[in-house]
Coordinates of C-alpha atoms in Angstrom, one line a residue:
M1 CA 41.7 10.1 19.4
D2 CA 39.2 7.2 19.1
A3 CA 38.0 6.6 15.9
Y4 CA 34.2 6.4 15.0
I5 CA 32.0 5.1 12.5
A6 CA 28.9 6.8 11.4
A7 CA 26.0 4.4 10.3
L8 CA 23.0 5.8 8.5
D9 CA 20.0 3.6 9.2
Q10 CA 17.3 4.6 6.7
G11 CA 14.2 2.3 7.7
T12 CA 10.7 2.2 6.6
T13 CA 9.1 4.7 9.1
S14 CA 12.1 6.7 10.4
S15 CA 15.8 7.7 9.6
R16 CA 18.5 7.4 12.0
A17 CA 22.1 8.0 12.5
I18 CA 24.2 6.1 14.9
L19 CA 28.0 6.5 15.5
F20 CA 29.9 3.6 16.8
N21 CA 33.4 3.8 18.4
Q22 CA 36.0 0.9 18.1
A23 CA 34.4 -1.2 20.8
G24 CA 31.0 -1.3 19.2
E25 CA 29.4 1.1 21.8
I26 CA 26.9 4.0 20.7
G27 CA 28.4 7.4 21.0
A28 CA 25.1 9.1 19.8
R29 CA 21.9 8.2 18.2
V30 CA 19.3 10.5 16.6
Q31 CA 16.0 9.4 14.9
Y32 CA 13.4 11.3 12.7
P33 CA 10.2 9.6 11.7
F34 CA 8.7 10.6 8.2
R35 CA 5.4 10.3 6.5
Q36 CA 3.9 7.1 5.4
I37 CA 1.7 7.8 2.1
Y38 CA -1.1 5.6 1.3
P39 CA -2.7 6.5 -2.0
Q40 CA -5.0 3.7 -2.3
P41 CA -5.7 0.6 -0.4
G42 CA -2.8 -1.8 -0.7
W43 CA -0.3 1.1 -2.0
V44 CA 2.4 2.7 0.0
E45 CA 4.8 5.6 -0.8
H46 CA 7.4 7.7 0.6
D47 CA 8.6 11.1 -0.3
P48 CA 12.5 10.8 -1.5
L49 CA 13.2 14.4 -0.6
E50 CA 11.8 13.6 3.1
I51 CA 14.1 10.6 3.4
W52 CA 17.0 12.6 2.3
A53 CA 16.4 15.7 4.7
T54 CA 15.5 13.6 7.8
E55 CA 18.6 11.4 7.4
K56 CA 20.8 14.3 6.6
R57 CA 19.4 16.0 9.7
A58 CA 19.9 13.0 11.8
L59 CA 23.5 12.6 10.9
A60 CA 24.4 16.1 11.6
E61 CA 22.6 16.1 14.9
A62 CA 24.3 12.8 15.8
V63 CA 27.7 14.3 15.2
D64 CA 26.9 17.2 17.4
A65 CA 25.6 15.2 20.0
A66 CA 28.5 12.9 20.2
H67 CA 30.7 15.9 21.2
I68 CA 33.6 14.7 19.0
D69 CA 35.9 16.1 16.3
P70 CA 34.4 15.2 12.8
K71 CA 37.8 14.1 11.8
Q72 CA 37.3 11.3 14.3
I73 CA 34.8 9.6 12.0
A74 CA 36.8 7.3 10.2
A75 CA 34.0 6.2 7.7
L76 CA 30.3 6.1 7.0
G77 CA 28.1 3.1 6.3
I78 CA 24.6 2.9 5.0
T79 CA 21.8 0.4 5.7
N80 CA 18.5 0.8 4.4
Q81 CA 14.7 -0.6 3.7
R82 CA 15.3 -2.8 0.6
E83 CA 13.1 -3.0 -2.6
T84 CA 11.9 0.5 -2.0
T85 CA 12.1 2.2 -5.6
L86 CA 13.3 5.6 -6.6
L87 CA 13.4 7.5 -9.7
W88 CA 15.1 10.9 -10.3
E89 CA 16.7 13.2 -12.6
R90 CA 20.5 12.7 -13.4
A91 CA 21.2 16.2 -14.2
T92 CA 19.4 17.8 -11.0
G93 CA 19.0 15.1 -8.5
R94 CA 15.0 15.7 -8.2
P95 CA 12.8 12.9 -7.7
V96 CA 10.2 12.5 -10.6
C97 CA 7.7 10.9 -8.5
N98 CA 7.3 9.6 -4.7
A99 CA 9.1 6.2 -3.8
I100 CA 7.1 3.0 -4.1
V101 CA 7.7 1.1 -0.8
W102 CA 8.6 -2.6 -0.4
Q103 CA 5.2 -3.2 1.0
C104 CA 3.2 -1.8 -1.9
R105 CA 0.9 -4.2 -3.8
R106 CA 0.3 -2.2 -7.0
T107 CA 2.3 -4.4 -9.3
A108 CA 0.5 -7.6 -8.4
G109 CA -1.2 -7.5 -11.9
I110 CA 2.2 -7.2 -13.5
C111 CA 3.7 -10.0 -11.5
D112 CA 0.7 -12.1 -12.5
G113 CA 1.6 -11.5 -16.1
L114 CA 4.9 -12.3 -16.0
K115 CA 4.1 -15.5 -14.3
A116 CA 1.9 -16.5 -17.1
A117 CA 4.6 -15.9 -19.4
G118 CA 6.4 -18.4 -17.8
L119 CA 9.4 -16.2 -16.4
G120 CA 9.1 -17.7 -12.9
P121 CA 11.9 -20.6 -13.4
A122 CA 14.3 -18.0 -15.0
V123 CA 13.7 -15.5 -12.2
A124 CA 14.3 -18.3 -9.6
E125 CA 17.5 -19.7 -11.1
K126 CA 18.9 -16.5 -11.7
T127 CA 17.8 -14.2 -9.0
G128 CA 17.1 -16.6 -6.2
L129 CA 13.7 -14.8 -5.6
L130 CA 10.1 -15.7 -6.8
I131 CA 7.9 -13.3 -8.9
D132 CA 6.3 -10.8 -6.1
A133 CA 5.2 -7.4 -6.2
Y134 CA 7.6 -7.1 -3.3
F135 CA 10.5 -6.7 -5.1
S136 CA 11.9 -3.6 -7.0
G137 CA 11.9 -4.9 -10.8
T138 CA 8.1 -4.6 -11.1
K139 CA 7.9 -1.2 -9.2
L140 CA 10.4 0.2 -11.5
Q141 CA 8.3 -1.0 -14.6
W142 CA 5.3 0.5 -13.3
L143 CA 7.0 4.1 -12.6
L144 CA 8.3 3.9 -15.9
D145 CA 4.8 3.1 -17.6
N146 CA 2.8 5.2 -15.2
V147 CA 4.8 8.5 -14.4
P148 CA 4.2 11.0 -17.5
G149 CA 7.1 11.1 -19.8
A150 CA 9.2 8.7 -17.4
R151 CA 10.0 5.9 -20.1
A152 CA 11.0 8.3 -22.8
R153 CA 13.2 10.2 -20.5
A154 CA 14.7 7.0 -19.2
E155 CA 15.6 6.0 -22.7
R156 CA 17.2 9.2 -23.5
G157 CA 19.5 8.5 -20.5
E158 CA 17.9 11.7 -18.6
L159 CA 16.9 9.5 -15.2
C160 CA 18.4 7.5 -12.7
A161 CA 16.9 4.7 -10.8
G162 CA 17.6 2.7 -7.2
T163 CA 16.9 1.6 -4.1
V164 CA 17.1 3.8 -1.1
D165 CA 21.0 2.9 -0.6
S166 CA 21.7 4.5 -4.1
W167 CA 19.5 7.5 -3.5
L168 CA 21.6 8.2 -0.1
I169 CA 24.9 7.8 -1.8
W170 CA 24.1 9.7 -4.8
N171 CA 23.2 12.7 -2.4
L172 CA 26.0 12.1 0.0
T173 CA 28.4 12.5 -3.0
G174 CA 26.6 15.3 -4.6
G175 CA 25.4 13.2 -7.5
K176 CA 28.8 12.0 -8.6
V177 CA 28.4 8.4 -7.4
H178 CA 25.5 6.2 -8.9
V179 CA 26.0 2.7 -7.2
T180 CA 24.2 0.0 -5.4
D181 CA 25.8 -2.9 -3.2
Y182 CA 25.2 -6.4 -4.0
S183 CA 22.8 -7.1 -1.2
N184 CA 20.5 -4.7 -2.2
A185 CA 20.7 -5.2 -6.2
S186 CA 19.9 -9.1 -5.3
R187 CA 16.5 -8.0 -4.2
T188 CA 15.6 -6.3 -7.5
M189 CA 14.4 -9.5 -9.6
L190 CA 16.8 -7.9 -12.2
F191 CA 20.2 -9.1 -10.7
N192 CA 22.2 -12.4 -11.4
I193 CA 23.4 -13.7 -8.1
H194 CA 25.7 -16.2 -9.6
T195 CA 27.5 -13.6 -11.8
L196 CA 27.1 -10.5 -9.4
A197 CA 25.7 -8.6 -12.4
W198 CA 22.5 -7.2 -14.0
D199 CA 20.9 -9.6 -16.2
D200 CA 19.9 -8.4 -19.8
D201 CA 17.2 -11.2 -20.2
L202 CA 15.5 -10.1 -17.2
C203 CA 15.8 -6.1 -17.6
K204 CA 14.2 -6.8 -21.2
A205 CA 11.7 -9.0 -19.8
L206 CA 10.4 -6.4 -17.4
R207 CA 11.1 -3.7 -19.9
V208 CA 14.0 -1.9 -17.7
P209 CA 16.7 -0.1 -19.7
R210 CA 20.1 -0.9 -18.4
S211 CA 21.2 2.9 -18.2
L212 CA 18.8 3.6 -15.6
L213 CA 20.5 1.2 -13.1
P214 CA 23.4 1.7 -10.8
E215 CA 26.6 0.1 -10.7
P216 CA 26.4 -2.9 -8.3
R217 CA 29.5 -3.2 -5.9
P218 CA 30.8 -5.2 -3.0
N219 CA 29.4 -4.3 0.7
S220 CA 32.7 -3.1 2.1
E221 CA 35.0 -0.8 -0.5
V222 CA 35.1 3.3 -0.8
F223 CA 32.1 4.3 -3.1
G224 CA 32.8 7.9 -3.0
H225 CA 33.1 10.7 -0.3
V226 CA 30.9 13.1 1.3
A227 CA 30.6 16.1 -1.0
A228 CA 31.5 19.5 0.1
G229 CA 28.9 22.1 0.6
I230 CA 26.1 19.8 1.9
P231 CA 24.0 22.1 4.0
G232 CA 24.4 20.7 7.8
L233 CA 27.1 18.4 6.8
E234 CA 29.9 20.7 5.5
A235 CA 32.4 19.5 8.5
L236 CA 31.9 15.9 7.3
A237 CA 33.1 16.6 3.9
G238 CA 35.8 14.1 2.5
I239 CA 34.7 11.5 4.8
P240 CA 34.7 8.0 2.8
I241 CA 31.4 6.2 2.1
C242 CA 32.6 2.5 2.2
G243 CA 30.1 0.5 3.8
S244 CA 26.4 -0.5 2.5
A245 CA 24.0 -3.3 2.9
G246 CA 20.3 -3.6 2.9
D247 CA 18.9 -3.7 6.6
Q248 CA 18.4 -7.5 6.7
P249 CA 21.8 -8.8 5.6
A250 CA 23.4 -5.9 7.6
A251 CA 21.6 -7.1 10.7
L252 CA 23.1 -10.7 9.9
F253 CA 26.3 -9.1 10.0
G254 CA 25.8 -7.2 12.9
Q255 CA 24.8 -10.1 14.7
A256 CA 27.9 -11.9 13.7
C257 CA 26.1 -14.7 11.9
F258 CA 29.4 -15.1 9.9
A259 CA 29.4 -19.1 9.9
P260 CA 26.9 -21.3 7.9
G261 CA 23.9 -22.1 9.6
Q262 CA 23.7 -19.3 11.8
A263 CA 20.6 -17.4 11.9
K264 CA 18.8 -14.1 13.2
N265 CA 15.4 -12.7 13.0
T266 CA 14.8 -8.7 12.9
Y267 CA 11.6 -7.6 14.4
G268 CA 11.0 -4.3 12.7
T269 CA 8.3 -3.1 10.6
G270 CA 8.4 -6.5 9.0
C271 CA 9.9 -9.7 10.5
F272 CA 13.0 -11.0 8.5
T273 CA 14.6 -14.3 9.3
L274 CA 17.9 -14.8 7.6
M275 CA 20.3 -17.8 7.7
N276 CA 24.0 -17.8 6.4
V277 CA 24.4 -20.5 3.8
G278 CA 28.0 -19.9 3.0
G279 CA 29.5 -19.3 -0.1
T280 CA 26.9 -21.2 -2.7
A281 CA 23.6 -20.0 -3.7
A282 CA 21.7 -23.2 -3.0
E283 CA 18.2 -23.5 -4.1
P284 CA 15.9 -22.6 -1.2
P285 CA 12.9 -24.7 0.2
E286 CA 9.6 -23.7 -1.3
G287 CA 8.4 -20.4 0.0
L288 CA 11.8 -19.1 0.7
V289 CA 14.3 -17.1 -1.3
T290 CA 18.2 -16.7 -1.5
S291 CA 19.9 -13.3 -1.8
V292 CA 23.4 -11.8 -1.3
G293 CA 24.2 -11.4 2.3
W294 CA 27.6 -9.8 1.9
S295 CA 30.5 -9.6 -0.3
V296 CA 33.8 -9.0 1.6
S297 CA 37.3 -9.2 0.5
G298 CA 36.4 -11.0 -2.5
K299 CA 34.3 -13.7 -0.8
T300 CA 30.4 -13.7 -1.2
V301 CA 28.2 -14.9 1.2
Y302 CA 24.5 -15.9 0.3
A303 CA 21.6 -16.1 2.9
L304 CA 18.6 -17.9 3.1
E305 CA 15.5 -15.5 3.6
G306 CA 11.9 -15.5 4.7
S307 CA 10.4 -12.1 4.7
V308 CA 7.1 -11.0 6.9
F309 CA 5.4 -8.0 5.7
N310 CA 3.7 -6.9 8.7
A311 CA 4.9 -7.5 12.5
G312 CA 5.9 -4.3 14.4
S313 CA 3.6 -2.5 11.8
T314 CA 0.7 -4.3 13.5
I315 CA 1.5 -2.8 16.8
Q316 CA 1.5 0.6 15.2
W317 CA -1.8 -0.1 13.6
L318 CA -3.2 -1.0 17.1
R319 CA -1.8 2.2 18.4
D320 CA -2.5 4.7 15.5
E321 CA -5.5 3.2 13.3
L322 CA -7.5 1.5 16.2
G323 CA -6.6 3.7 19.2
L324 CA -6.6 0.6 21.6
I325 CA -3.2 1.5 22.8
G326 CA -1.3 4.7 23.5
S327 CA 2.2 3.3 23.0
A328 CA 4.1 0.1 22.0
P329 CA 4.9 -0.7 25.5
E330 CA 1.3 -0.5 26.4
C331 CA 0.6 -3.6 24.2
D332 CA 2.9 -5.9 26.3
R333 CA 1.4 -4.6 29.4
L334 CA -2.0 -5.5 28.0
A335 CA -0.8 -8.5 26.6
E336 CA 0.6 -9.7 30.1
S337 CA -2.7 -9.1 32.1
V338 CA -4.7 -12.2 30.5
P339 CA -3.1 -15.7 30.5
S340 CA -3.6 -16.1 26.4
S341 CA -5.3 -14.6 23.4
G342 CA -8.5 -16.4 24.6
G343 CA -8.7 -17.7 21.3
V344 CA -8.5 -14.8 19.2
F345 CA -6.1 -14.8 16.2
V346 CA -4.9 -11.5 14.2
V347 CA -3.6 -12.1 10.6
P348 CA -1.8 -8.8 9.8
A349 CA -1.9 -9.3 5.8
F350 CA -2.5 -5.5 5.4
T351 CA -0.4 -5.7 2.4
G352 CA -0.8 -9.2 1.5
L353 CA 1.3 -12.1 2.9
G354 CA 5.0 -12.7 2.4
A355 CA 6.7 -16.0 3.1
P356 CA 6.0 -19.0 3.0
Y357 CA 2.8 -17.9 1.9
W358 CA 3.3 -15.4 -1.2
D359 CA -0.2 -14.2 -1.5
M360 CA -0.5 -10.8 -2.9
Y361 CA -4.1 -10.8 -2.4
A362 CA -4.6 -11.7 1.1
R363 CA -5.6 -9.2 3.6
G364 CA -5.9 -8.7 7.3
T365 CA -8.5 -10.3 9.5
I366 CA -9.3 -11.0 13.1
V367 CA -10.8 -14.3 14.1
G368 CA -12.2 -16.2 17.2
L369 CA -13.8 -13.0 18.5
T370 CA -16.6 -13.5 21.3
R371 CA -18.6 -11.2 23.6
G372 CA -15.9 -11.6 26.0
S373 CA -12.9 -10.6 24.1
T374 CA -11.3 -7.5 25.3
R375 CA -8.6 -5.1 23.9
A376 CA -6.3 -7.2 26.2
H377 CA -6.7 -10.2 24.3
I378 CA -6.5 -8.4 20.9
A379 CA -3.1 -7.1 22.3
R380 CA -2.0 -10.6 23.0
A381 CA -3.3 -11.9 19.7
V382 CA -1.0 -9.1 18.0
L383 CA 2.1 -10.2 19.6
D384 CA 1.6 -13.8 19.1
C385 CA 0.9 -13.2 15.5
I386 CA 4.4 -12.0 15.2
A387 CA 5.8 -15.0 16.7
F388 CA 3.7 -17.3 14.7
Q389 CA 5.0 -15.6 11.4
V390 CA 8.4 -16.4 12.3
A391 CA 7.7 -19.8 13.3
D392 CA 6.5 -20.5 9.9
L393 CA 9.9 -19.2 8.5
V394 CA 12.0 -21.3 10.7
E395 CA 9.8 -24.3 9.9
M396 CA 10.9 -23.9 6.5
M397 CA 14.4 -23.1 7.3
N398 CA 14.7 -26.2 9.3
R399 CA 14.3 -28.0 6.1
T400 CA 17.7 -26.9 4.9
C401 CA 19.6 -26.8 8.5
P402 CA 17.7 -27.2 11.8
L403 CA 18.3 -24.0 13.9
T404 CA 19.8 -24.7 17.4
V405 CA 19.3 -20.9 18.6
L406 CA 17.9 -17.8 16.9
R407 CA 19.5 -14.4 17.6
V408 CA 17.0 -11.9 17.5
D409 CA 17.0 -7.8 17.1
G410 CA 15.0 -5.1 16.3
G411 CA 12.5 -2.6 18.1
A412 CA 9.9 -5.3 18.8
S413 CA 12.5 -7.6 20.5
V414 CA 12.6 -5.8 23.7
S415 CA 9.5 -7.3 24.4
N416 CA 10.0 -10.0 26.8
I417 CA 6.4 -11.5 26.2
L418 CA 7.0 -11.7 22.8
M419 CA 10.5 -13.2 22.8
Q420 CA 9.3 -15.8 25.2
T421 CA 6.4 -16.7 23.1
Q422 CA 8.8 -17.2 20.2
A423 CA 11.2 -19.5 22.2
D424 CA 7.9 -21.7 23.2
L425 CA 7.0 -21.8 19.6
L426 CA 10.3 -22.7 18.2
R427 CA 11.4 -25.0 20.8
I428 CA 15.1 -23.4 20.9
P429 CA 16.8 -20.6 22.6
V430 CA 16.1 -17.1 21.5
D431 CA 19.2 -15.1 21.9
R432 CA 18.9 -11.1 22.3
P433 CA 22.0 -9.3 22.3
A434 CA 23.2 -6.3 24.8
Q435 CA 23.6 -4.3 21.6
V436 CA 20.3 -4.4 19.8
E437 CA 21.2 -2.0 17.1
T438 CA 22.5 -4.7 15.2
T439 CA 21.4 -3.3 11.8
A440 CA 23.1 0.0 12.1
F441 CA 26.2 -1.7 13.6
G442 CA 26.3 -4.1 10.6
A443 CA 26.8 -1.1 8.4
A444 CA 29.3 0.5 10.5
A445 CA 31.3 -2.9 10.6
L446 CA 31.3 -3.0 6.9
A447 CA 32.4 0.5 6.5
G448 CA 35.0 0.2 9.6
L449 CA 36.5 -3.1 7.8
A450 CA 37.1 -0.9 4.5
A451 CA 38.6 1.7 6.4
G452 CA 40.9 -0.2 8.5
V453 CA 39.3 0.3 11.7
W454 CA 38.8 -3.5 12.1
S455 CA 41.0 -5.7 10.3
E456 CA 39.0 -9.3 10.7
L457 CA 35.6 -10.8 11.3
E458 CA 37.2 -12.3 14.6
E459 CA 37.3 -8.8 15.9
L460 CA 33.6 -8.1 15.5
E461 CA 32.5 -11.4 16.7
H462 CA 34.0 -10.8 19.9
L463 CA 31.9 -7.4 20.2
R464 CA 28.8 -9.2 20.5
R465 CA 27.4 -10.2 23.8
S466 CA 24.3 -11.8 24.7
Q467 CA 21.8 -9.6 27.2
F468 CA 19.3 -12.5 27.7
V469 CA 18.7 -15.9 26.1
F470 CA 15.0 -17.1 26.2
M471 CA 14.4 -20.8 26.8
P472 CA 11.2 -22.7 26.0
Q473 CA 8.9 -23.0 28.9
R474 CA 5.3 -23.5 27.7
D475 CA 3.9 -27.1 27.0
E476 CA 5.2 -28.4 23.6
A477 CA 1.7 -29.8 22.6
A478 CA -0.1 -26.7 23.7
C479 CA 2.1 -24.6 21.5
R480 CA 1.5 -27.2 18.3
E481 CA -2.2 -26.7 18.7
D482 CA -1.8 -22.9 18.7
C483 CA 0.3 -22.9 15.6
R484 CA -2.6 -25.4 13.8
Q485 CA -5.0 -22.8 14.9
W486 CA -2.9 -19.9 13.6
R487 CA -2.7 -21.6 10.2
R488 CA -6.5 -22.2 10.1
A489 CA -6.9 -18.3 10.6
V490 CA -4.2 -17.6 8.0
E491 CA -6.5 -19.4 5.5
R492 CA -9.2 -17.2 6.3
A493 CA -7.2 -14.4 5.1
R494 CA -5.9 -15.6 2.0
R495 CA -7.0 -14.8 -1.6
W496 CA -9.5 -12.2 -0.3
I497 CA -9.0 -9.5 -2.9
E498 CA -10.6 -10.3 -6.1
N499 CA -10.4 -9.5 -9.7
E500 CA -7.6 -7.1 -8.9
V501 CA -5.2 -5.6 -11.7

């Protein structure tokens, strides 16, 4: 019988399960959305139980939809929204509060305090990151200080903390395994990417007890097995969970960017450009960060990264909050109906600006509106702003290693007009693969290597095929002028929130 790998792709807005065969082909795919909770402006939360329920349901239904014997599933891999932080009871597995999502800005004041205390250089040197509310450490500090009784319970050893990978592995193993992988750990601001261990000094500075934290592990090895008796997953009991990576390094792996200098961008809720920089965690250019890409067979690969907080979420905002479109494809059709945005620029700083600006106090804006501006111009400006943000990241990355091609994936990568705009702005080919589920496949590949479904990276490299390569077409001078105007618009959005604590 053919072997399959089950991949759980737990994202910011939905939980998915995908089954891949040994050829990297999809046998089944099931997806369920879940609620986005906004308690205050700039705050974002998720219900951990809803994350687990939707992911469990997606996995059970994907196995049924594939019409295979569950014994054909050789392994299970996990990829997840990174930085989102959870706190739960060790004895019962019940969450003590909602998860704080990576987009949430509530800890901006804590970050300002850490910067004022001079912690920035130590964070950069040890973690490869900079101090920002994006990362998990200050979210965990906030939970301990603001959830009634949490700090005392944590110090008594009654609580567990982790990112979404830890939460899923805990539940899948029936509460027997509390681990995280190196790629997720490296996004907490508590993990030393050189020693691959939690850093005592940083934990002390952020007032996070070490006993709360999961055990960091390499990305491709057996973490545990699916427990017996999980409702809906009874037929999967005993399957090894042996691959895990945060969504962006998983996509880098799934895109077969195995050589230093190869890069990808994922167009999801946010945009995330990652470049393989090899086995040394080099100091990143200003505005970018360095994280663990993966650790496989004793070899650790690092990635240079730029993170954009709002990309596909801007299209969702156009649909759900403004009601200007009825569906994501309608954004493309509207944008294609006009030759340009007509001088309109959208800066989607709904939750601040990520790389290379790192402005926790920026907020979204639309500039350049005239009486002749239509919803088509706004739709075009929304697609343009996604491409502009990626161009900002690539410009910074080129200081380390000039890109010759950008591999792309994620939901918005299906947009031809967006990909063409991206190629025009970057002046390099933009390579869209035939298999766009690269994030989930990255998790499956890591699990499959550990389970012996694949034996080496070269096998995985041969599975990748290009679906279309977009080449630059538009006049270069016109693109440069658009980028200049974009940066003027960004300046209008920066530092908008005042006196936030």
